[in-house]
Amino acid sequence: MILKAPKFWNEKNALSSALSPLSYLYWLGHSFHQKGKTAYRASIPVLCVGNAVVGGSGKTPTVLALIDVLKEQELCKNPFVLTRGYGGSIQSPVQVDPQNHNTAQVGDEALLLARKAPVIKSADRAAGAKMAEELGADMILMDDGLQNPTLHQDIKVLVVDSVFGFGNERLLPAGPLRAPLRQTLESVDLIITIGKRTDHVSMFSLDETAPTIWAYLDSDEQLDAVKPYIGFAGIGRPEKFEKSLKDMNANIAAFHPFADHHPYSAYDMEKLRRDAQKHKAQLITTEKDFVRIPSAYHKYVEVLPVNLIFEEREELTLFLNQKLGVQ
C-alpha cells in the first residue's frame, strides 16, 4: 500500500525524536544489506539523477530536460533511461512499450519517460544497464538510485525541492532522508534545486559541496482564469501542483491530494466527477497522474504539461561537457 508522507517529516518534533532510534536501526540494516556489493561498470557513461529524500523532488522532469541538453550538445545520440519503475509488477529487465505496457506493469514514470527516449525497466540496475548496452545505447540516464551500489555512476546529480529541502534532516522513519545528508552531499557531482528562488526556505547548508544549478517548472499552457477547476494529484507532494495552478491564476474550486503513485480506480474517478459536476468545474491533473487514470475517464480530465527550465543553462552545459571528457 502506498502511503502519504507524514507531516512531521517537515519538522523536528517530539514524534520524530522518539523515532530517531529506529533511524539508527534502519541505517544499520541498510548498510549491512549494501555491504560487499560490487558495482557493474558499463561500457557507456551512466548519469544518475536521484534525491536524498523519500517522495517527489522532480527527478522525472529533470531526466527529460537533461536528455534535451545532452542531445543538443551532441554528447549522445541514443540515450536510454534506466528505471526500477516504482509500482510496476515486472521485475526482470524489459524495454518499456507504451502501446503494450501499463502503469501496473512498469509504473507511471516509465511510461512518461518512454515518450522522450527508450526506457529499460529493471529492478536489477546492472542487468538493466547490460540490456541498454545490448540495444545500442550510447548513454544511460538512471532515474533514481543514488543510494544503489550495484551500478557504477559516472555522474551523480542530486535533485532538491527548494521548498521542502531535506525536511527535518533526519533518517527514515524519523524523517525523509534515505541516507545521512552529509554523506549524500559529499557523494554527488551536481545539485539541481527546483523551484522559484523566492520560494526558497532555509535548509541544510550546501557550502563546500557540489555546484548548484537552479531550475523551475513551467508550462506553455494557458488556463482559463474564469472557469472553475477541480485539481487533483497523487505525486510526492501534491501541494506543489496546487500551488502551480494558483500561480497560473487558475480558479480552484477544490483540490484533492492523493498518495504518491496512487492507482486511480473507477470509484475515485466517479467521486471526482461528482465533485466537478457539483462545482460546474473542469477536472485537471498532472501528466504523471493522467497515465494512472482508467482510459474511460481520460475525456473528463484536462492535463497540465510542464517542462523543467534550467536558469544556469550555460553552466550546466559546461559541467556536462567537462564531466563527459569533451573539450
mmCIF file of C-alpha atoms in Angstrom:
data_model
loop_
_atom_site.group_PDB
_atom_site.id
_atom_site.type_symbol
_atom_site.label_atom_id
_atom_site.label_comp_id
_atom_site.label_asym_id
_atom_site.label_seq_id
_atom_site.Cartn_x
_atom_site.Cartn_y
_atom_site.Cartn_z
ATOM 1 C CA MET A 1 0.000 0.000 0.000
ATOM 2 C CA ILE A 2 1.307 3.454 -0.934
ATOM 3 C CA LEU A 3 1.131 5.948 1.918
ATOM 4 C CA LYS A 4 1.351 9.714 2.141
ATOM 5 C CA ALA A 5 4.457 11.279 3.669
ATOM 6 C CA PRO A 6 3.777 12.155 7.327
ATOM 7 C CA LYS A 7 3.647 15.860 8.149
ATOM 8 C CA PHE A 8 6.151 15.517 10.991
ATOM 9 C CA TRP A 9 8.885 14.882 8.418
ATOM 10 C CA ASN A 10 8.865 18.645 7.918
ATOM 11 C CA GLU A 11 9.984 19.457 11.447
ATOM 12 C CA LYS A 12 11.976 18.185 14.400
ATOM 13 C CA ASN A 13 9.319 17.487 16.990
ATOM 14 C CA ALA A 14 8.674 15.010 19.802
ATOM 15 C CA LEU A 15 7.452 12.301 17.425
ATOM 16 C CA SER A 16 10.455 12.479 15.106
ATOM 17 C CA SER A 17 12.763 12.486 18.143
ATOM 18 C CA ALA A 18 11.019 9.402 19.530
ATOM 19 C CA LEU A 19 11.554 7.599 16.211
ATOM 20 C CA SER A 20 15.261 8.512 15.981
ATOM 21 C CA PRO A 21 16.447 5.188 17.485
ATOM 22 C CA LEU A 22 14.627 3.402 14.668
ATOM 23 C CA SER A 23 16.526 5.580 12.201
ATOM 24 C CA TYR A 24 19.749 4.126 13.554
ATOM 25 C CA LEU A 25 18.406 0.603 13.092
ATOM 26 C CA TYR A 26 17.233 1.473 9.572
ATOM 27 C CA TRP A 27 20.665 2.720 8.569
ATOM 28 C CA LEU A 28 22.403 -0.232 10.217
ATOM 29 C CA GLY A 29 20.208 -2.643 8.261
ATOM 30 C CA HIS A 30 20.608 -0.686 5.024
ATOM 31 C CA SER A 31 24.409 -0.580 5.373
ATOM 32 C CA PHE A 32 24.563 -4.311 6.084
ATOM 33 C CA HIS A 33 22.402 -5.061 3.034
ATOM 34 C CA GLN A 34 24.617 -2.917 0.780
ATOM 35 C CA LYS A 35 27.927 -4.172 2.154
ATOM 36 C CA GLY A 36 30.124 -6.166 -0.178
ATOM 37 C CA LYS A 37 28.181 -5.476 -3.366
ATOM 38 C CA THR A 38 30.277 -4.955 -6.494
ATOM 39 C CA ALA A 39 29.192 -2.245 -8.904
ATOM 40 C CA TYR A 40 28.903 -3.169 -12.573
ATOM 41 C CA ARG A 41 30.815 -0.668 -14.742
ATOM 42 C CA ALA A 42 29.046 -0.141 -18.051
ATOM 43 C CA SER A 43 30.932 0.472 -21.284
ATOM 44 C CA ILE A 44 28.984 3.726 -21.748
ATOM 45 C CA PRO A 45 28.538 6.738 -19.434
ATOM 46 C CA VAL A 46 25.948 6.426 -16.671
ATOM 47 C CA LEU A 47 24.367 9.632 -15.385
ATOM 48 C CA CYS A 48 22.255 9.141 -12.256
ATOM 49 C CA VAL A 49 19.504 11.582 -11.284
ATOM 50 C CA GLY A 50 18.368 10.964 -7.723
ATOM 51 C CA ASN A 51 17.296 12.574 -4.498
ATOM 52 C CA ALA A 52 18.164 12.484 -0.827
ATOM 53 C CA VAL A 53 14.628 12.073 0.462
ATOM 54 C CA VAL A 54 11.641 9.793 0.027
ATOM 55 C CA GLY A 55 8.963 11.321 -2.168
ATOM 56 C CA GLY A 56 8.919 13.571 -5.194
ATOM 57 C CA SER A 57 11.575 16.183 -5.798
ATOM 58 C CA GLY A 58 11.350 16.482 -9.583
ATOM 59 C CA LYS A 59 13.555 13.644 -10.859
ATOM 60 C CA THR A 60 11.402 12.729 -13.848
ATOM 61 C CA PRO A 61 11.169 16.232 -15.396
ATOM 62 C CA THR A 62 14.894 16.626 -14.689
ATOM 63 C CA VAL A 63 15.728 13.467 -16.648
ATOM 64 C CA LEU A 64 13.525 14.624 -19.536
ATOM 65 C CA ALA A 65 15.194 18.052 -19.607
ATOM 66 C CA LEU A 66 18.699 16.592 -19.381
ATOM 67 C CA ILE A 67 18.044 14.369 -22.404
ATOM 68 C CA ASP A 68 17.330 17.507 -24.441
ATOM 69 C CA VAL A 69 20.519 19.209 -23.241
ATOM 70 C CA LEU A 70 22.686 16.144 -23.863
ATOM 71 C CA LYS A 71 21.366 15.745 -27.406
ATOM 72 C CA GLU A 72 21.628 19.455 -28.117
ATOM 73 C CA GLN A 73 25.287 19.391 -27.048
ATOM 74 C CA GLU A 74 25.804 16.221 -29.123
ATOM 75 C CA LEU A 75 27.058 14.402 -26.039
ATOM 76 C CA CYS A 76 24.971 11.392 -27.027
ATOM 77 C CA LYS A 77 22.795 10.237 -29.902
ATOM 78 C CA ASN A 78 20.917 7.298 -28.430
ATOM 79 C CA PRO A 79 20.427 7.762 -24.677
ATOM 80 C CA PHE A 80 18.435 5.181 -22.730
ATOM 81 C CA VAL A 81 16.681 5.761 -19.428
ATOM 82 C CA LEU A 82 17.059 3.126 -16.727
ATOM 83 C CA THR A 83 14.395 2.985 -14.024
ATOM 84 C CA ARG A 84 13.190 0.468 -11.476
ATOM 85 C CA GLY A 85 9.641 1.520 -12.409
ATOM 86 C CA TYR A 86 8.225 2.086 -8.952
ATOM 87 C CA GLY A 87 4.913 0.281 -8.519
ATOM 88 C CA GLY A 88 5.347 -1.859 -11.639
ATOM 89 C CA SER A 89 4.914 -5.612 -11.325
ATOM 90 C CA ILE A 90 7.536 -6.573 -13.941
ATOM 91 C CA GLN A 91 10.873 -7.137 -12.205
ATOM 92 C CA SER A 92 13.125 -8.585 -14.922
ATOM 93 C CA PRO A 93 14.697 -6.172 -17.432
ATOM 94 C CA VAL A 94 12.276 -5.092 -20.151
ATOM 95 C CA GLN A 95 12.177 -2.273 -22.688
ATOM 96 C CA VAL A 96 9.069 -0.251 -21.985
ATOM 97 C CA ASP A 97 6.478 -0.197 -24.762
ATOM 98 C CA PRO A 98 3.800 2.474 -24.114
ATOM 99 C CA GLN A 99 1.487 0.702 -26.555
ATOM 100 C CA ASN A 100 1.554 -2.603 -24.705
ATOM 101 C CA HIS A 101 2.599 -1.821 -21.132
ATOM 102 C CA ASN A 102 0.547 -0.105 -18.442
ATOM 103 C CA THR A 103 1.333 1.552 -15.119
ATOM 104 C CA ALA A 104 0.549 -1.631 -13.166
ATOM 105 C CA GLN A 105 3.322 -3.368 -15.111
ATOM 106 C CA VAL A 106 6.033 -0.700 -15.426
ATOM 107 C CA GLY A 107 4.954 2.267 -13.287
ATOM 108 C CA ASP A 108 3.854 5.763 -14.263
ATOM 109 C CA GLU A 109 7.311 7.332 -14.550
ATOM 110 C CA ALA A 110 8.487 4.730 -17.059
ATOM 111 C CA LEU A 111 5.582 5.486 -19.399
ATOM 112 C CA LEU A 112 6.236 9.236 -19.232
ATOM 113 C CA LEU A 113 9.956 8.827 -19.855
ATOM 114 C CA ALA A 114 9.315 6.497 -22.799
ATOM 115 C CA ARG A 115 7.808 9.441 -24.690
ATOM 116 C CA LYS A 116 11.255 11.040 -24.800
ATOM 117 C CA ALA A 117 13.712 8.141 -25.072
ATOM 118 C CA PRO A 118 13.941 4.332 -24.896
ATOM 119 C CA VAL A 119 13.360 3.131 -21.330
ATOM 120 C CA ILE A 120 14.545 -0.017 -19.586
ATOM 121 C CA LYS A 121 12.544 -1.014 -16.516
ATOM 122 C CA SER A 122 14.548 -3.280 -14.254
ATOM 123 C CA ALA A 123 14.658 -3.978 -10.536
ATOM 124 C CA ASP A 124 18.275 -5.085 -11.076
ATOM 125 C CA ARG A 125 20.078 -1.928 -12.236
ATOM 126 C CA ALA A 126 23.159 -3.777 -13.503
ATOM 127 C CA ALA A 127 21.032 -6.160 -15.587
ATOM 128 C CA GLY A 128 19.088 -3.185 -16.946
ATOM 129 C CA ALA A 129 22.299 -1.415 -17.922
ATOM 130 C CA LYS A 130 23.524 -4.501 -19.760
ATOM 131 C CA MET A 131 20.276 -4.627 -21.733
ATOM 132 C CA ALA A 132 20.643 -0.962 -22.680
ATOM 133 C CA GLU A 133 24.179 -1.656 -23.921
ATOM 134 C CA GLU A 134 22.970 -4.618 -25.983
ATOM 135 C CA LEU A 135 20.234 -2.470 -27.552
ATOM 136 C CA GLY A 136 22.711 0.167 -28.723
ATOM 137 C CA ALA A 137 22.532 2.874 -26.056
ATOM 138 C CA ASP A 138 25.438 5.312 -26.019
ATOM 139 C CA MET A 139 24.486 6.758 -22.618
ATOM 140 C CA ILE A 140 22.340 5.712 -19.670
ATOM 141 C CA LEU A 141 20.331 8.148 -17.598
ATOM 142 C CA MET A 142 19.468 6.402 -14.364
ATOM 143 C CA ASP A 143 16.197 7.645 -12.879
ATOM 144 C CA ASP A 144 16.764 7.389 -9.114
ATOM 145 C CA GLY A 145 19.367 5.183 -7.468
ATOM 146 C CA LEU A 146 21.978 7.442 -5.850
ATOM 147 C CA GLN A 147 21.965 5.010 -2.934
ATOM 148 C CA ASN A 148 22.167 1.924 -5.189
ATOM 149 C CA PRO A 149 25.673 0.351 -5.202
ATOM 150 C CA THR A 150 25.151 -2.218 -7.981
ATOM 151 C CA LEU A 151 25.825 0.061 -10.978
ATOM 152 C CA HIS A 152 28.774 2.431 -11.281
ATOM 153 C CA GLN A 153 27.628 6.022 -11.832
ATOM 154 C CA ASP A 154 29.929 8.342 -13.772
ATOM 155 C CA ILE A 155 27.903 11.461 -12.944
ATOM 156 C CA LYS A 156 25.717 11.837 -9.867
ATOM 157 C CA VAL A 157 23.057 14.543 -9.885
ATOM 158 C CA LEU A 158 21.052 15.351 -6.756
ATOM 159 C CA VAL A 159 17.626 16.944 -7.237
ATOM 160 C CA VAL A 160 16.293 19.099 -4.385
ATOM 161 C CA ASP A 161 12.882 20.699 -3.967
ATOM 162 C CA SER A 162 13.531 24.307 -2.933
ATOM 163 C CA VAL A 163 10.596 24.452 -0.512
ATOM 164 C CA PHE A 164 10.775 21.043 1.174
ATOM 165 C CA GLY A 165 14.561 20.871 1.074
ATOM 166 C CA PHE A 166 15.574 17.898 3.199
ATOM 167 C CA GLY A 167 12.652 18.089 5.581
ATOM 168 C CA ASN A 168 13.715 17.725 9.192
ATOM 169 C CA GLU A 169 17.062 16.317 8.018
ATOM 170 C CA ARG A 170 16.527 13.030 9.839
ATOM 171 C CA LEU A 171 16.786 9.470 8.529
ATOM 172 C CA LEU A 172 13.822 7.195 7.921
ATOM 173 C CA PRO A 173 11.477 6.733 9.726
ATOM 174 C CA ALA A 174 12.104 9.828 11.891
ATOM 175 C CA GLY A 175 12.488 11.896 8.745
ATOM 176 C CA PRO A 176 12.520 11.608 4.952
ATOM 177 C CA LEU A 177 16.243 11.041 4.403
ATOM 178 C CA ARG A 178 17.343 7.844 2.665
ATOM 179 C CA ALA A 179 20.947 8.232 3.830
ATOM 180 C CA PRO A 180 22.885 10.607 6.102
ATOM 181 C CA LEU A 181 22.676 14.021 4.469
ATOM 182 C CA ARG A 182 26.342 14.957 4.627
ATOM 183 C CA GLN A 183 27.266 11.598 3.084
ATOM 184 C CA THR A 184 24.848 12.201 0.199
ATOM 185 C CA LEU A 185 26.003 15.769 -0.407
ATOM 186 C CA GLU A 186 29.660 14.753 -0.474
ATOM 187 C CA SER A 187 28.989 11.925 -2.952
ATOM 188 C CA VAL A 188 27.265 13.895 -5.732
ATOM 189 C CA ASP A 189 28.759 15.910 -8.602
ATOM 190 C CA LEU A 190 25.934 18.395 -9.150
ATOM 191 C CA ILE A 191 22.886 19.681 -7.259
ATOM 192 C CA ILE A 192 19.818 20.871 -9.169
ATOM 193 C CA THR A 193 17.458 22.882 -6.970
ATOM 194 C CA ILE A 194 13.934 23.091 -8.376
ATOM 195 C CA GLY A 195 11.644 25.985 -7.559
ATOM 196 C CA LYS A 196 11.499 29.741 -7.575
ATOM 197 C CA ARG A 197 14.237 31.464 -5.631
ATOM 198 C CA THR A 198 11.538 33.482 -3.860
ATOM 199 C CA ASP A 199 10.070 30.209 -2.548
ATOM 200 C CA HIS A 200 13.406 29.060 -1.169
ATOM 201 C CA VAL A 201 13.364 28.139 2.512
ATOM 202 C CA SER A 202 16.240 27.604 4.900
ATOM 203 C CA MET A 203 17.744 24.147 4.641
ATOM 204 C CA PHE A 204 20.971 22.284 5.263
ATOM 205 C CA SER A 205 23.997 24.326 4.234
ATOM 206 C CA LEU A 206 25.232 23.472 0.759
ATOM 207 C CA ASP A 207 28.537 25.287 1.302
ATOM 208 C CA GLU A 208 31.614 23.360 0.190
ATOM 209 C CA THR A 209 29.528 20.753 -1.594
ATOM 210 C CA ALA A 210 28.850 20.154 -5.290
ATOM 211 C CA PRO A 211 27.978 23.104 -7.554
ATOM 212 C CA THR A 212 24.303 24.054 -7.563
ATOM 213 C CA ILE A 213 22.134 24.949 -10.556
ATOM 214 C CA TRP A 214 18.652 26.369 -10.206
ATOM 215 C CA ALA A 215 15.689 25.256 -12.306
ATOM 216 C CA TYR A 216 11.944 25.713 -12.293
ATOM 217 C CA LEU A 217 8.882 24.017 -13.723
ATOM 218 C CA ASP A 218 6.936 25.942 -16.346
ATOM 219 C CA SER A 219 4.025 25.259 -18.658
ATOM 220 C CA ASP A 220 3.196 26.546 -22.115
ATOM 221 C CA GLU A 221 -0.494 26.076 -21.357
ATOM 222 C CA GLN A 222 -2.796 28.983 -20.547
ATOM 223 C CA LEU A 223 -5.591 28.204 -18.104
ATOM 224 C CA ASP A 224 -8.963 29.898 -18.204
ATOM 225 C CA ALA A 225 -8.943 32.375 -15.297
ATOM 226 C CA VAL A 226 -12.753 32.328 -15.069
ATOM 227 C CA LYS A 227 -13.641 28.657 -15.484
ATOM 228 C CA PRO A 228 -13.507 26.782 -12.145
ATOM 229 C CA TYR A 229 -11.146 23.829 -11.836
ATOM 230 C CA ILE A 230 -11.056 20.790 -9.565
ATOM 231 C CA GLY A 231 -7.404 19.887 -9.186
ATOM 232 C CA PHE A 232 -6.098 16.522 -8.016
ATOM 233 C CA ALA A 233 -2.695 14.867 -7.839
ATOM 234 C CA GLY A 234 -1.057 11.738 -6.480
ATOM 235 C CA ILE A 235 2.590 12.808 -6.509
ATOM 236 C CA GLY A 236 5.244 13.089 -3.816
ATOM 237 C CA ARG A 237 3.949 16.473 -2.683
ATOM 238 C CA PRO A 238 0.521 17.184 -4.182
ATOM 239 C CA GLU A 239 0.548 20.699 -2.748
ATOM 240 C CA LYS A 240 3.183 21.599 -5.341
ATOM 241 C CA PHE A 241 0.666 21.007 -8.125
ATOM 242 C CA GLU A 242 -1.978 23.008 -6.292
ATOM 243 C CA LYS A 243 0.480 25.891 -5.959
ATOM 244 C CA SER A 244 1.346 25.671 -9.665
ATOM 245 C CA LEU A 245 -2.338 26.050 -10.536
ATOM 246 C CA LYS A 246 -2.672 29.032 -8.236
ATOM 247 C CA ASP A 247 0.480 30.609 -9.689
ATOM 248 C CA MET A 248 -1.234 30.401 -13.087
ATOM 249 C CA ASN A 249 -4.217 32.285 -11.616
ATOM 250 C CA ALA A 250 -6.494 29.285 -12.045
ATOM 251 C CA ASN A 251 -9.870 29.459 -10.349
ATOM 252 C CA ILE A 252 -9.520 26.462 -7.982
ATOM 253 C CA ALA A 253 -12.901 25.364 -6.660
ATOM 254 C CA ALA A 254 -11.390 22.410 -4.798
ATOM 255 C CA PHE A 255 -8.219 20.337 -4.653
ATOM 256 C CA HIS A 256 -7.867 16.636 -3.834
ATOM 257 C CA PRO A 257 -4.465 15.229 -2.782
ATOM 258 C CA PHE A 258 -3.700 11.524 -3.154
ATOM 259 C CA ALA A 259 -0.744 9.379 -2.116
ATOM 260 C CA ASP A 260 2.279 9.257 -4.409
ATOM 261 C CA HIS A 261 1.744 6.880 -7.379
ATOM 262 C CA HIS A 262 -1.898 6.393 -6.368
ATOM 263 C CA PRO A 263 -3.590 3.925 -8.782
ATOM 264 C CA TYR A 264 -6.868 5.678 -9.593
ATOM 265 C CA SER A 265 -9.919 3.436 -9.566
ATOM 266 C CA ALA A 266 -13.294 3.950 -11.182
ATOM 267 C CA TYR A 267 -14.590 4.728 -7.690
ATOM 268 C CA ASP A 268 -12.006 7.532 -7.296
ATOM 269 C CA MET A 269 -12.863 8.991 -10.668
ATOM 270 C CA GLU A 270 -16.602 8.895 -10.075
ATOM 271 C CA LYS A 271 -16.128 10.806 -6.813
ATOM 272 C CA LEU A 272 -14.012 13.397 -8.612
ATOM 273 C CA ARG A 273 -16.552 13.678 -11.426
ATOM 274 C CA ARG A 274 -19.371 14.243 -8.953
ATOM 275 C CA ASP A 275 -17.364 16.981 -7.256
ATOM 276 C CA ALA A 276 -16.684 18.590 -10.638
ATOM 277 C CA GLN A 277 -20.375 18.451 -11.518
ATOM 278 C CA LYS A 278 -21.263 19.990 -8.167
ATOM 279 C CA HIS A 279 -18.968 22.959 -8.809
ATOM 280 C CA LYS A 280 -19.574 23.011 -12.571
ATOM 281 C CA ALA A 281 -15.817 22.688 -12.851
ATOM 282 C CA GLN A 282 -13.188 21.043 -15.043
ATOM 283 C CA LEU A 283 -11.015 18.269 -13.600
ATOM 284 C CA ILE A 284 -7.283 18.911 -14.031
ATOM 285 C CA THR A 285 -4.201 16.903 -13.054
ATOM 286 C CA THR A 286 -0.555 16.201 -13.899
ATOM 287 C CA GLU A 287 0.827 14.154 -16.785
ATOM 288 C CA LYS A 288 2.159 11.645 -14.269
ATOM 289 C CA ASP A 289 -1.305 11.191 -12.753
ATOM 290 C CA PHE A 290 -3.055 11.026 -16.115
ATOM 291 C CA VAL A 291 -1.331 7.775 -17.111
ATOM 292 C CA ARG A 292 -2.752 6.142 -13.949
ATOM 293 C CA ILE A 293 -6.344 7.106 -14.719
ATOM 294 C CA PRO A 294 -8.580 4.450 -16.337
ATOM 295 C CA SER A 295 -8.820 5.286 -20.036
ATOM 296 C CA ALA A 296 -12.617 5.551 -19.867
ATOM 297 C CA TYR A 297 -12.197 8.710 -17.780
ATOM 298 C CA HIS A 298 -9.498 10.422 -19.839
ATOM 299 C CA LYS A 299 -12.070 12.531 -21.693
ATOM 300 C CA TYR A 300 -13.192 14.140 -18.438
ATOM 301 C CA VAL A 301 -9.728 15.253 -17.301
ATOM 302 C CA GLU A 302 -7.534 18.099 -18.511
ATOM 303 C CA VAL A 303 -3.775 17.689 -18.202
ATOM 304 C CA LEU A 304 -1.297 20.414 -17.307
ATOM 305 C CA PRO A 305 2.018 19.564 -19.002
ATOM 306 C CA VAL A 306 5.172 21.099 -17.514
ATOM 307 C CA ASN A 307 8.780 21.447 -18.596
ATOM 308 C CA LEU A 308 11.886 21.945 -16.492
ATOM 309 C CA ILE A 309 13.780 25.151 -17.324
ATOM 310 C CA PHE A 310 17.416 25.470 -16.247
ATOM 311 C CA GLU A 311 18.253 29.005 -15.107
ATOM 312 C CA GLU A 312 22.006 28.491 -15.491
ATOM 313 C CA ARG A 313 21.880 26.525 -18.729
ATOM 314 C CA GLU A 314 25.372 27.597 -19.832
ATOM 315 C CA GLU A 315 26.871 26.418 -16.545
ATOM 316 C CA LEU A 316 25.046 23.108 -16.920
ATOM 317 C CA THR A 317 26.307 22.502 -20.459
ATOM 318 C CA LEU A 318 29.858 23.374 -19.382
ATOM 319 C CA PHE A 319 29.593 20.937 -16.469
ATOM 320 C CA LEU A 320 28.307 18.104 -18.687
ATOM 321 C CA ASN A 321 30.977 18.688 -21.318
ATOM 322 C CA GLN A 322 33.725 18.658 -18.688
ATOM 323 C CA LYS A 323 32.457 15.556 -16.903
ATOM 324 C CA LEU A 324 31.995 13.635 -20.140
ATOM 325 C CA GLY A 325 35.504 14.480 -21.307
ATOM 326 C CA VAL A 326 34.542 16.797 -24.198
ATOM 327 C CA GLN A 327 36.887 19.718 -24.679
#
